[in-house]
GROMACS .gro file of C-alpha atoms in nm:
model
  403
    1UNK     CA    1   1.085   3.055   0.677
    2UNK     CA    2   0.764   3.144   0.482
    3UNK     CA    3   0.433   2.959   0.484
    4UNK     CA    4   0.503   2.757   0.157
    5UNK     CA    5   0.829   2.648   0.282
    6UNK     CA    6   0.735   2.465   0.581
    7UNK     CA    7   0.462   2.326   0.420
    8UNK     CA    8   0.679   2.165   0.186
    9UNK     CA    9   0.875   2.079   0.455
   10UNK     CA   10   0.594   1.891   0.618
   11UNK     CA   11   0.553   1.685   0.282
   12UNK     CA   12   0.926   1.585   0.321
   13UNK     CA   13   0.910   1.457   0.645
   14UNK     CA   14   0.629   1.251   0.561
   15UNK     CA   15   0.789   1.146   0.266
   16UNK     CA   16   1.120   1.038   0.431
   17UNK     CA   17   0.901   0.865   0.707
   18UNK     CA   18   0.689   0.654   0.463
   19UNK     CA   19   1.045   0.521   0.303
   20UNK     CA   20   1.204   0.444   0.618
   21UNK     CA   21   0.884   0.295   0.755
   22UNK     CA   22   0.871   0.040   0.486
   23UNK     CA   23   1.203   0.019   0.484
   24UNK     CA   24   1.223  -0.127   0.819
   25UNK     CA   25   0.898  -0.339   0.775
   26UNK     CA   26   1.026  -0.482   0.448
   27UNK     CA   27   1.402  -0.564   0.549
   28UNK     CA   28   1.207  -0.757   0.834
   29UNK     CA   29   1.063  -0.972   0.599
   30UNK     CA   30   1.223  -0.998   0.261
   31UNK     CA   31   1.424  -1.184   0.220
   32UNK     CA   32   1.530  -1.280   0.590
   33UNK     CA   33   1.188  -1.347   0.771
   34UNK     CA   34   1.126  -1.705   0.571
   35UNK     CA   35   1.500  -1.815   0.638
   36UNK     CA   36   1.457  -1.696   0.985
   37UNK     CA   37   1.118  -1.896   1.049
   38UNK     CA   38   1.310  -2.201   0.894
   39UNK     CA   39   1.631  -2.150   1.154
   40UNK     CA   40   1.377  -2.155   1.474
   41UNK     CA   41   1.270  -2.503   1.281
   42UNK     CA   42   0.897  -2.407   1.165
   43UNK     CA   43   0.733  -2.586   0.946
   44UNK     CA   44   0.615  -2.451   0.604
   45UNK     CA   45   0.247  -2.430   0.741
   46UNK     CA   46   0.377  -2.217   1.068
   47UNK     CA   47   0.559  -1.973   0.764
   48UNK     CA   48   0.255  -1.924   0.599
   49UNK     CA   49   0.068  -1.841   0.932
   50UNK     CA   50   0.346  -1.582   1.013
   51UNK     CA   51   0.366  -1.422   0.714
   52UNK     CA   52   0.016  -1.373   0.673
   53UNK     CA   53   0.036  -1.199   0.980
   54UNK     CA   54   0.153  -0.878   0.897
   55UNK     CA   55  -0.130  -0.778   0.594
   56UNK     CA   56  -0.388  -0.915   0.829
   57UNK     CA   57  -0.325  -0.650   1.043
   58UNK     CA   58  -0.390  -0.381   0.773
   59UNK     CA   59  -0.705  -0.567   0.675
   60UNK     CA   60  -0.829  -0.559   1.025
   61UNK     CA   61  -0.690  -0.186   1.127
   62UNK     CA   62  -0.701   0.006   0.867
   63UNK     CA   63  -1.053   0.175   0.891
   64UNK     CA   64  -1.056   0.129   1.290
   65UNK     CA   65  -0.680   0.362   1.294
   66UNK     CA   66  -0.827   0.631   0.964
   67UNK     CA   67  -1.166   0.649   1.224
   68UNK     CA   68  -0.923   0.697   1.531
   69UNK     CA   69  -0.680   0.957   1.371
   70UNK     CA   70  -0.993   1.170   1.317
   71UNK     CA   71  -1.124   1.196   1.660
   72UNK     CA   72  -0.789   1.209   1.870
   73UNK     CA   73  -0.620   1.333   1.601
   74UNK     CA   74  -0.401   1.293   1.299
   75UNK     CA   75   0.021   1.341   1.440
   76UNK     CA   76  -0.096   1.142   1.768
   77UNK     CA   77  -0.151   0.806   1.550
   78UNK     CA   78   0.128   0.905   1.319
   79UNK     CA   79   0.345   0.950   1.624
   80UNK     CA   80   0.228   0.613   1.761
   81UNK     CA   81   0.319   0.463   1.427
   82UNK     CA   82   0.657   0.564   1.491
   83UNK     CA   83   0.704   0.415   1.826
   84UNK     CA   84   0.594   0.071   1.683
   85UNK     CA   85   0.823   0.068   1.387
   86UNK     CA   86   1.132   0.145   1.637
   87UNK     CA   87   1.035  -0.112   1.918
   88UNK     CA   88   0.900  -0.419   1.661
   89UNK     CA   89   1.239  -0.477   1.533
   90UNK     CA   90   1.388  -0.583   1.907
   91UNK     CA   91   1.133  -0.765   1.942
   92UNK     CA   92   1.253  -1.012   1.690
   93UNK     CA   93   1.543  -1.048   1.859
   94UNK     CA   94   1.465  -1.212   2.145
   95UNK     CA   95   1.296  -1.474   1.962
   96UNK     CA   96   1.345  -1.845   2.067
   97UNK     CA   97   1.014  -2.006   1.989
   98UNK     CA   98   0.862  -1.923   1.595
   99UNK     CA   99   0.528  -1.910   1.737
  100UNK     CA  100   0.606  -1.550   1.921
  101UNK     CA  101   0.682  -1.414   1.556
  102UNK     CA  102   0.304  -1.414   1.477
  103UNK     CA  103   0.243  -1.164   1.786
  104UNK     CA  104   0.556  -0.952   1.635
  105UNK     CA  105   0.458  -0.937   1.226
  106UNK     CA  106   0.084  -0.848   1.382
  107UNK     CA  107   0.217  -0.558   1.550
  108UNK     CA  108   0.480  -0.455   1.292
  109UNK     CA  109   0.178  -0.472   1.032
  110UNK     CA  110  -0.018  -0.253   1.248
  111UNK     CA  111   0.258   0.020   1.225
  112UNK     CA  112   0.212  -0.010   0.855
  113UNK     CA  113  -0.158   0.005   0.868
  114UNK     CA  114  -0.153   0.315   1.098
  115UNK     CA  115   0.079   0.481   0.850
  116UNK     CA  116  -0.070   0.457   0.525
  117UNK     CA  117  -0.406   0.617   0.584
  118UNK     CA  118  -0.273   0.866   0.861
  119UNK     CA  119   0.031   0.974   0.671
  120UNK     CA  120  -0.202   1.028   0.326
  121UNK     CA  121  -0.490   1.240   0.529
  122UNK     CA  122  -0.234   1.482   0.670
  123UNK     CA  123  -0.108   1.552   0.318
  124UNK     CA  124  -0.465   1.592   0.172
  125UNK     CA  125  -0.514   1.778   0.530
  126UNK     CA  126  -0.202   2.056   0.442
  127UNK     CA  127  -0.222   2.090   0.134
  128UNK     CA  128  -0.557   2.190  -0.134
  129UNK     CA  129  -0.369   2.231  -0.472
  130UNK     CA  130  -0.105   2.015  -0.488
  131UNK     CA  131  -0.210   1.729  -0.305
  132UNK     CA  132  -0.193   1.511  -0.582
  133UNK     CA  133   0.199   1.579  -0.641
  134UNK     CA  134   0.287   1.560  -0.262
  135UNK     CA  135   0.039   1.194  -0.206
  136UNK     CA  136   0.225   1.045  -0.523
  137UNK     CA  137   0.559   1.154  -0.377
  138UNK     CA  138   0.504   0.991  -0.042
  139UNK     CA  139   0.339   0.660  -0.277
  140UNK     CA  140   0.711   0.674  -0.469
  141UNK     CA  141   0.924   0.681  -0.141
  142UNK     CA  142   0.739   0.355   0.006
  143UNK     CA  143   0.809   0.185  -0.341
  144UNK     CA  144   1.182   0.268  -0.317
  145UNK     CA  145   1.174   0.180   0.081
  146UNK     CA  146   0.980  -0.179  -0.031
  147UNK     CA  147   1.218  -0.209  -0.407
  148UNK     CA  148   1.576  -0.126  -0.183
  149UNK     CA  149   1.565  -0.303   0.180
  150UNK     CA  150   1.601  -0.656   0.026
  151UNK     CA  151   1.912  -0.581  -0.142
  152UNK     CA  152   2.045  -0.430   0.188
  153UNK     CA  153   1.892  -0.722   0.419
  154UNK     CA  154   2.011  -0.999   0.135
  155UNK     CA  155   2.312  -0.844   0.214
  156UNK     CA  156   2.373  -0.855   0.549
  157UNK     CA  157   2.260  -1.205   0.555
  158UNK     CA  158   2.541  -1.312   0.284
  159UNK     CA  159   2.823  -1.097   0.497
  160UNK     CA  160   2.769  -1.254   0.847
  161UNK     CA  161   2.693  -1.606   0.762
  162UNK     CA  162   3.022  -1.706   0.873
  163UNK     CA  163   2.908  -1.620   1.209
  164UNK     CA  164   2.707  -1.886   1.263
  165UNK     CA  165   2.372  -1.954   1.411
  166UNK     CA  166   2.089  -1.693   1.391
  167UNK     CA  167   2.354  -1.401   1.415
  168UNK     CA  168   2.319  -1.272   1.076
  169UNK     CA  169   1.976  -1.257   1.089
  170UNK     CA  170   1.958  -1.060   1.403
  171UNK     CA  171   2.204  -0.830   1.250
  172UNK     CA  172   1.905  -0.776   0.978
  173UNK     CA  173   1.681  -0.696   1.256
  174UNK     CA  174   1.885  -0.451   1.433
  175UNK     CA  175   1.935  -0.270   1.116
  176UNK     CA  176   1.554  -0.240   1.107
  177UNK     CA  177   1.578  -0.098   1.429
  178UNK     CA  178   1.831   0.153   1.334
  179UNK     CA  179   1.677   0.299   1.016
  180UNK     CA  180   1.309   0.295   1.229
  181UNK     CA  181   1.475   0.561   1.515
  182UNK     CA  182   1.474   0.871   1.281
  183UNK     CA  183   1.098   0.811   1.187
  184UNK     CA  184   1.031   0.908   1.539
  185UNK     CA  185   1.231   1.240   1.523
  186UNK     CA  186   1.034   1.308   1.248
  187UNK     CA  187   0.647   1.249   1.346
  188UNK     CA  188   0.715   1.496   1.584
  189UNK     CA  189   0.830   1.751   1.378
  190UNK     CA  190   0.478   1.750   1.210
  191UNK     CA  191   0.271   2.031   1.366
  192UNK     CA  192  -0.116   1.985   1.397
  193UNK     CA  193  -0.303   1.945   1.105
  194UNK     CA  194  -0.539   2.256   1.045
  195UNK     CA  195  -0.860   2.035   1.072
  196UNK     CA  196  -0.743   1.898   1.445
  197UNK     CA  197  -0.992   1.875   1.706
  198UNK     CA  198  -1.290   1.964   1.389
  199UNK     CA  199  -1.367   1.534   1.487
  200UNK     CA  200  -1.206   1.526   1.877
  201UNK     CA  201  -1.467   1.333   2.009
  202UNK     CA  202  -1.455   1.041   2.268
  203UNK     CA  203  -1.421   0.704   2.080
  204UNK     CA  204  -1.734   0.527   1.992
  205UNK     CA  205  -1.743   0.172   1.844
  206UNK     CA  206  -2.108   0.321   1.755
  207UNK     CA  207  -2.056   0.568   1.567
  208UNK     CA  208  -1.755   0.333   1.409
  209UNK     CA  209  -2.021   0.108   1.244
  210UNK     CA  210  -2.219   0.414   1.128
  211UNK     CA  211  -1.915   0.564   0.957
  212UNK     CA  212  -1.871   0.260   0.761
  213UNK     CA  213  -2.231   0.238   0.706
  214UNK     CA  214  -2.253   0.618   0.574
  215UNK     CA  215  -1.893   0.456   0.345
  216UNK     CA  216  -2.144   0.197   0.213
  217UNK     CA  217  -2.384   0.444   0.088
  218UNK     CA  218  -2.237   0.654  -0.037
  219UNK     CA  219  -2.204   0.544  -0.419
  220UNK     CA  220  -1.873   0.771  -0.478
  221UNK     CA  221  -1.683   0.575  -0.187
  222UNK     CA  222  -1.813   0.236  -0.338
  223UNK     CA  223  -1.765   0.266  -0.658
  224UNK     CA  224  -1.405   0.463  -0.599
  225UNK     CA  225  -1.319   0.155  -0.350
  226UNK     CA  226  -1.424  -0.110  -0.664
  227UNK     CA  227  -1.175   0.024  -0.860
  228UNK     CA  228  -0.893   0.034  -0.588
  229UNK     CA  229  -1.015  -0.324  -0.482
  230UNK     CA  230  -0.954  -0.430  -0.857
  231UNK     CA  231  -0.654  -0.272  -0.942
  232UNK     CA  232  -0.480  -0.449  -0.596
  233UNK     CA  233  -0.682  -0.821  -0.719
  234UNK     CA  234  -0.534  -0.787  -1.023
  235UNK     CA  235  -0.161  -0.671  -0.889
  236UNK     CA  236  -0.213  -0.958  -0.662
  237UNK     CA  237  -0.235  -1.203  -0.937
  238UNK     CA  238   0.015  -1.069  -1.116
  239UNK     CA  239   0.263  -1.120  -0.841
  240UNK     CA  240   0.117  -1.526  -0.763
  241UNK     CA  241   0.103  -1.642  -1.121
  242UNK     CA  242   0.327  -1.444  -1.392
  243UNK     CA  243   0.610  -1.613  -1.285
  244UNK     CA  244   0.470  -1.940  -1.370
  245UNK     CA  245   0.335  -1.777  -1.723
  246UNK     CA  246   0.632  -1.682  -1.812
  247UNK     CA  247   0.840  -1.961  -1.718
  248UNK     CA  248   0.620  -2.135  -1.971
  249UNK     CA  249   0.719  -1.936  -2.239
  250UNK     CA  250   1.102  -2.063  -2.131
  251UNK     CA  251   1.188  -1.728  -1.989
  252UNK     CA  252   1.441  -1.733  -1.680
  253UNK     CA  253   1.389  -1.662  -1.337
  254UNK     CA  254   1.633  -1.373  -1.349
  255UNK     CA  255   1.446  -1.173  -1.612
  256UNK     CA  256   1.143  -1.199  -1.462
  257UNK     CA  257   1.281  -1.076  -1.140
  258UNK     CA  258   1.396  -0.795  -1.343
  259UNK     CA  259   1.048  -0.767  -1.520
  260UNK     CA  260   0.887  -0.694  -1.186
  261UNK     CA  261   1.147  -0.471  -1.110
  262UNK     CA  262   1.100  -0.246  -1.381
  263UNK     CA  263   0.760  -0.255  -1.259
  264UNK     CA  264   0.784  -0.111  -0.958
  265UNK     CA  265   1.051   0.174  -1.104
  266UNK     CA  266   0.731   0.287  -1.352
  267UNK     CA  267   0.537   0.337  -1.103
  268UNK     CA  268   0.717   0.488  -0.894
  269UNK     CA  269   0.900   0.704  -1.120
  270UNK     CA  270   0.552   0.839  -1.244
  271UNK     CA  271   0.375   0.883  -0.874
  272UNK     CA  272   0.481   1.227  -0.855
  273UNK     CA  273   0.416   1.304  -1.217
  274UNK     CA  274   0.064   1.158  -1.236
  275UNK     CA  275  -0.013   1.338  -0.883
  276UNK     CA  276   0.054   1.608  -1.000
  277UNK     CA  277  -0.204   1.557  -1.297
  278UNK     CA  278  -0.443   1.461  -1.089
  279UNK     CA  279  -0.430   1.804  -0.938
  280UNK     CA  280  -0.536   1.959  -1.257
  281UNK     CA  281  -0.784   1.748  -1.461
  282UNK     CA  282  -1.070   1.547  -1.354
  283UNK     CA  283  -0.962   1.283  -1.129
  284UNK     CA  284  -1.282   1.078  -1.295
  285UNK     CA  285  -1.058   1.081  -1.613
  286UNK     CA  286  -0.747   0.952  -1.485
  287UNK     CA  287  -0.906   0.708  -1.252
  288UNK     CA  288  -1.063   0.487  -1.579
  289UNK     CA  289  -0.802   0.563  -1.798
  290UNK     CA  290  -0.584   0.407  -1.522
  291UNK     CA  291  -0.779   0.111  -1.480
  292UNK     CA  292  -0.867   0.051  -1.863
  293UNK     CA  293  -0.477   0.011  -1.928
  294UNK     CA  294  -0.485  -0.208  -1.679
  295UNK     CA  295  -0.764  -0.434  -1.801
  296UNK     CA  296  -0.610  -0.413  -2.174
  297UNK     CA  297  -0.197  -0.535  -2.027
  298UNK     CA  298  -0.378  -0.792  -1.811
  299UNK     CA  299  -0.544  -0.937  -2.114
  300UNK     CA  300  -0.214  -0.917  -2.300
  301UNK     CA  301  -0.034  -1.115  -2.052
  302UNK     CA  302  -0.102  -1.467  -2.182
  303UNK     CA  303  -0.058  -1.399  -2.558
  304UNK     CA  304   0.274  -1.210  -2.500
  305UNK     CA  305   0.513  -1.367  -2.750
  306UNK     CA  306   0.811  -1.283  -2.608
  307UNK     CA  307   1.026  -1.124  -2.331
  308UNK     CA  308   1.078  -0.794  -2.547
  309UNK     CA  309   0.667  -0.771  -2.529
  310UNK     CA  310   0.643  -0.909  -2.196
  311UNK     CA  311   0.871  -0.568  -2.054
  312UNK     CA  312   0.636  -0.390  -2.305
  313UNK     CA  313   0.336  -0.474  -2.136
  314UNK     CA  314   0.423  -0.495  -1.802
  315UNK     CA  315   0.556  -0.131  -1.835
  316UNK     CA  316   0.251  -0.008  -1.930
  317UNK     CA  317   0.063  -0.184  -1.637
  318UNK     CA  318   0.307   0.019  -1.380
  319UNK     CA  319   0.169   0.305  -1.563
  320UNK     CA  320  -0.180   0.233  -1.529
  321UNK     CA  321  -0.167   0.179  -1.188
  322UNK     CA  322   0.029   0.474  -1.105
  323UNK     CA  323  -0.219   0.658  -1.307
  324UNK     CA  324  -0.557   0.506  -1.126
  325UNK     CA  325  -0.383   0.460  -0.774
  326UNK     CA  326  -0.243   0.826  -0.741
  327UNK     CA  327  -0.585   0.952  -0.826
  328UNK     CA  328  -0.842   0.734  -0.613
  329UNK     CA  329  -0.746   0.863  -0.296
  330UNK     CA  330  -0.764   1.232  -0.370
  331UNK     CA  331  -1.068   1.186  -0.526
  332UNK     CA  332  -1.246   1.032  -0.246
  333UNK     CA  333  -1.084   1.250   0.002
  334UNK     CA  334  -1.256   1.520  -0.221
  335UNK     CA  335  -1.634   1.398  -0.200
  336UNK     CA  336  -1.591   1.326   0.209
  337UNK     CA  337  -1.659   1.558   0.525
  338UNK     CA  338  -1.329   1.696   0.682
  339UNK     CA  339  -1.433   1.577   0.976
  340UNK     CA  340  -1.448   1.173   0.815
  341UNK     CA  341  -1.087   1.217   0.580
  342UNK     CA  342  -0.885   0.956   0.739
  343UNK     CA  343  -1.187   0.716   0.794
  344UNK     CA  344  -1.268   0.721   0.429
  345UNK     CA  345  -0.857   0.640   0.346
  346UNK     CA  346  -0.791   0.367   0.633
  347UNK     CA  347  -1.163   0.216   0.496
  348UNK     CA  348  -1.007   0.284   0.115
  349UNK     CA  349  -0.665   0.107   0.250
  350UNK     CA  350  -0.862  -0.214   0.396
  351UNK     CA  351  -1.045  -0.279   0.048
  352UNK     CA  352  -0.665  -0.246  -0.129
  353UNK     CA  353  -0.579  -0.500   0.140
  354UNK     CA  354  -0.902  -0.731   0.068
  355UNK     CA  355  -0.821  -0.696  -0.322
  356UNK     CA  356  -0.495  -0.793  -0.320
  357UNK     CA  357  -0.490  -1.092  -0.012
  358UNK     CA  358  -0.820  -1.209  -0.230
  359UNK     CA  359  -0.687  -1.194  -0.637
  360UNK     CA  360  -0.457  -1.465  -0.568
  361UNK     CA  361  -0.674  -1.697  -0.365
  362UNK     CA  362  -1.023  -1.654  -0.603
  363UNK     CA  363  -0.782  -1.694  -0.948
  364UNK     CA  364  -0.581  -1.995  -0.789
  365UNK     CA  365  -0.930  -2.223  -0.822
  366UNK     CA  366  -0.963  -2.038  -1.174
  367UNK     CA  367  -0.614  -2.122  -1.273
  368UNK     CA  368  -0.693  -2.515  -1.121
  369UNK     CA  369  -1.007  -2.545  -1.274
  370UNK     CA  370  -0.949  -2.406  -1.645
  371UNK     CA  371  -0.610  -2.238  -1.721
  372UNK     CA  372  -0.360  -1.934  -1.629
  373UNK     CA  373  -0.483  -1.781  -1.919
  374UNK     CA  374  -0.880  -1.782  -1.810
  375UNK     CA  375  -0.726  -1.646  -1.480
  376UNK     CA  376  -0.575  -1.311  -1.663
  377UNK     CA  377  -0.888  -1.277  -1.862
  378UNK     CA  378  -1.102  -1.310  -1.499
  379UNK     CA  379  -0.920  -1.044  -1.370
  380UNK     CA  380  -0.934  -0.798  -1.653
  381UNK     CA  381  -1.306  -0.874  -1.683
  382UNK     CA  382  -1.325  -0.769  -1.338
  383UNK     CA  383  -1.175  -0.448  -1.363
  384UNK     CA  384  -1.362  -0.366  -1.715
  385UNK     CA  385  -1.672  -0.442  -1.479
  386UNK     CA  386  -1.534  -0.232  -1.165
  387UNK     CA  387  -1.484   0.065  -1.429
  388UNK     CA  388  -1.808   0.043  -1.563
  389UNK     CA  389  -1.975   0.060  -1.210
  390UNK     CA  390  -1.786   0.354  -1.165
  391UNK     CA  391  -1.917   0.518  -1.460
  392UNK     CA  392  -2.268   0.467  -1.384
  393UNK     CA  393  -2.220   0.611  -1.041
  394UNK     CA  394  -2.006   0.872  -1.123
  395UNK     CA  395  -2.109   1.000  -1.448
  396UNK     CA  396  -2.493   0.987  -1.411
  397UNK     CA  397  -2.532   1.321  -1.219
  398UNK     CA  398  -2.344   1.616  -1.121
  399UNK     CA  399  -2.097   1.516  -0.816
  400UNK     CA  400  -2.156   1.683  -0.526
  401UNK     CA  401  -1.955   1.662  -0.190
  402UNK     CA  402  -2.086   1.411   0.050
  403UNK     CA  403  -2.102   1.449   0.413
   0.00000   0.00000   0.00000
């Protein structure tokens, strides 16, 4: 097999792991973890607690795992990954008491958070010119993985109900477990990236805090990060309140469930495509023009007359944040020492995280205060305010590596 074929090979495993990874994760939460929580006879309070669980985790790991990965090295996390998507799934299972599922969605988040950032620096890691195509690739199969499992798990639930009990939603959780076995077949399949052992140090919680600190300063990673952190605030919001916009304008529940599924099919859809742009024109390009359609839909959303618009709109937003997301990543990855790739995407993975758990909390006292309208407008002033710090940073002077 030549060169170029395994490569590409490489970029499929990682692809197929990413969908099966939030395949698993997702089927173990939508739709069956709430009705699950309810069946153990937790209160709505307890729910909230365990499903906050699981993007916690991301928040918390993400920098500490893209730090790891790049002294022990890459496949060793991504293997590890692996192992905790297979054995999280049993774990439900054995549940009696709803308080031992905030233990379990903490650990099954961590498999997630180990993923993201691992799985994207051993594509930038393998591949130089197409990076771009392969990352938005990988970004499209953990849509599908996240867009499909609740139609499988909603399923299972409806076909064993007549079993009674918590049957068919163990029968959820075992098919988590069954889709999560290949995934570690396939992490060790990877071979060693060709930057392993460049960072194999011992572990220091030292020299942790001074690769976030170096992340700080450097204007590239913070201004890059802004933009990442607005684009998730705003998707956030979009998810908490334009439901309730909508259902103002007397639009059904069913066609807005369909409005955030088409959605999630544009950006998917256009992952690859935009990655692949990114790989050829200046990632500083695609990164505003990304974000600018974002602020301009998000403005849109309260004046939308209709539902014709409303699909209009909200099709254009999937595009402008498959056209900034694809591109952020790469283009950090790009101004970054080797030696500090996966810190710089677990740290770019926690501010995603902070963006989108925050978007929904800060616009909910916006929202309470003033209107849902005033909360759209917040968050496209945000991002119109992210884009312009990235200008300024990124624009003043020639760009230079850093590190």
């Amino acid at each position: 097999m030549e060169k170029k074929d395994k490569k590409d090979l490489i970029a499929w495993y990682i692809t197929l792991i990413g969908f099966l990874g939030i395949f698993s994760t997702t089927i173990s939460k939508n739709p069956v973890l709430p009705l699950f929580v309810k069946g153990l006879g937790a209160s709505d309070s307890l729910l909230g607690i365990i499903a906050a669980a699981s993007p916690f985790a991301g928040m918390v790991f993400s920098f500490p795992i893209g730090f790891l990965a790049d002294k022990i090295g890459k496949r060793k996390l991504l293997i590890i990954s692996g192992i905790v998507f297979t054995v999280a799934p049993l774990l439900y299972l054995f549940v009696q008491n709803p308080f031992f599922l905030i233990p379990i969605r903490f650990l099954h988040g961590m498999a997630t958070a180990i993923m993201g950032p691992v799985a994207s620096a051993i594509i930038i890691s393998f591949f130089d010119k197409s990076k771009g195509e392969k990352l938005g690739l990988y970004s499209s199969a953990t849509l599908f993985g996240r867009t499909l499992a609740p139609l499988l798990g909603g399923f299972i639930i409806s076909f064993f109900a007549g079993y009674g009990g918590l049957i068919n939603y163990k029968v959820v959780y075992l098919a988590a477990f069954a889709l999560s076995l290949p995934i570690i077949i396939l992490t060790l399949l990877i071979p060693k990236e060709p930057e392993e052992g460049l960072g194999a140090r011992i572990f220091s919680f030292r020299e942790m805090i001074f690769a976030f600190g170096r992340l700080l300063k450097s204007k590239i990673a913070v201004s890059t990060a802004g933009v990442e952190m607005a684009t998730y605030f705003i998707f956030g919001v979009l998810e908490a309140y334009l439901p309730l916009v909508l259902i103002q304008k007397d639009i059904p529940a069913s066609r807005i469930g369909l409005l955030f599924s088409i959605q999630v099919v544009s950006i998917a859809l256009t992952k690859p495509l935009f990655g692949k742009l990114a790989d050829r024109i200046d990632k500083r390009i695609q990164i505003l023009s990304g974000i600018s359609i974002l602020a301009v839909t998000t403005l849109l959303i309260p004046i939308v007359p209709n539902y014709f618009t409303a699909v209009i709109d909200i099709l254009f937003f999937g595009l402008g944040m498959s056209l900034s997301t694809v591109a952020t990543s790469i283009y950090l990855a790009e101004n970054v020492a080797k030696t500090e790739l996966a810190t710089s995407l677990g740290w770019l993975s926690t501010i995603m995280d902070v963006g989108q758990s925050m978007g929904p909390l800060l616009i909910g006292f916006v929202v309470t205060i003033f209107s849902y309208s005033a909360g759209f407008y917040f968050s496209a002033a945000l991002a119109l305010v992210f884009a312009f710090l990235f200008v300024i940073e990124n624009y003043r002077s020639r760009i230079v590596k850093e590190g």
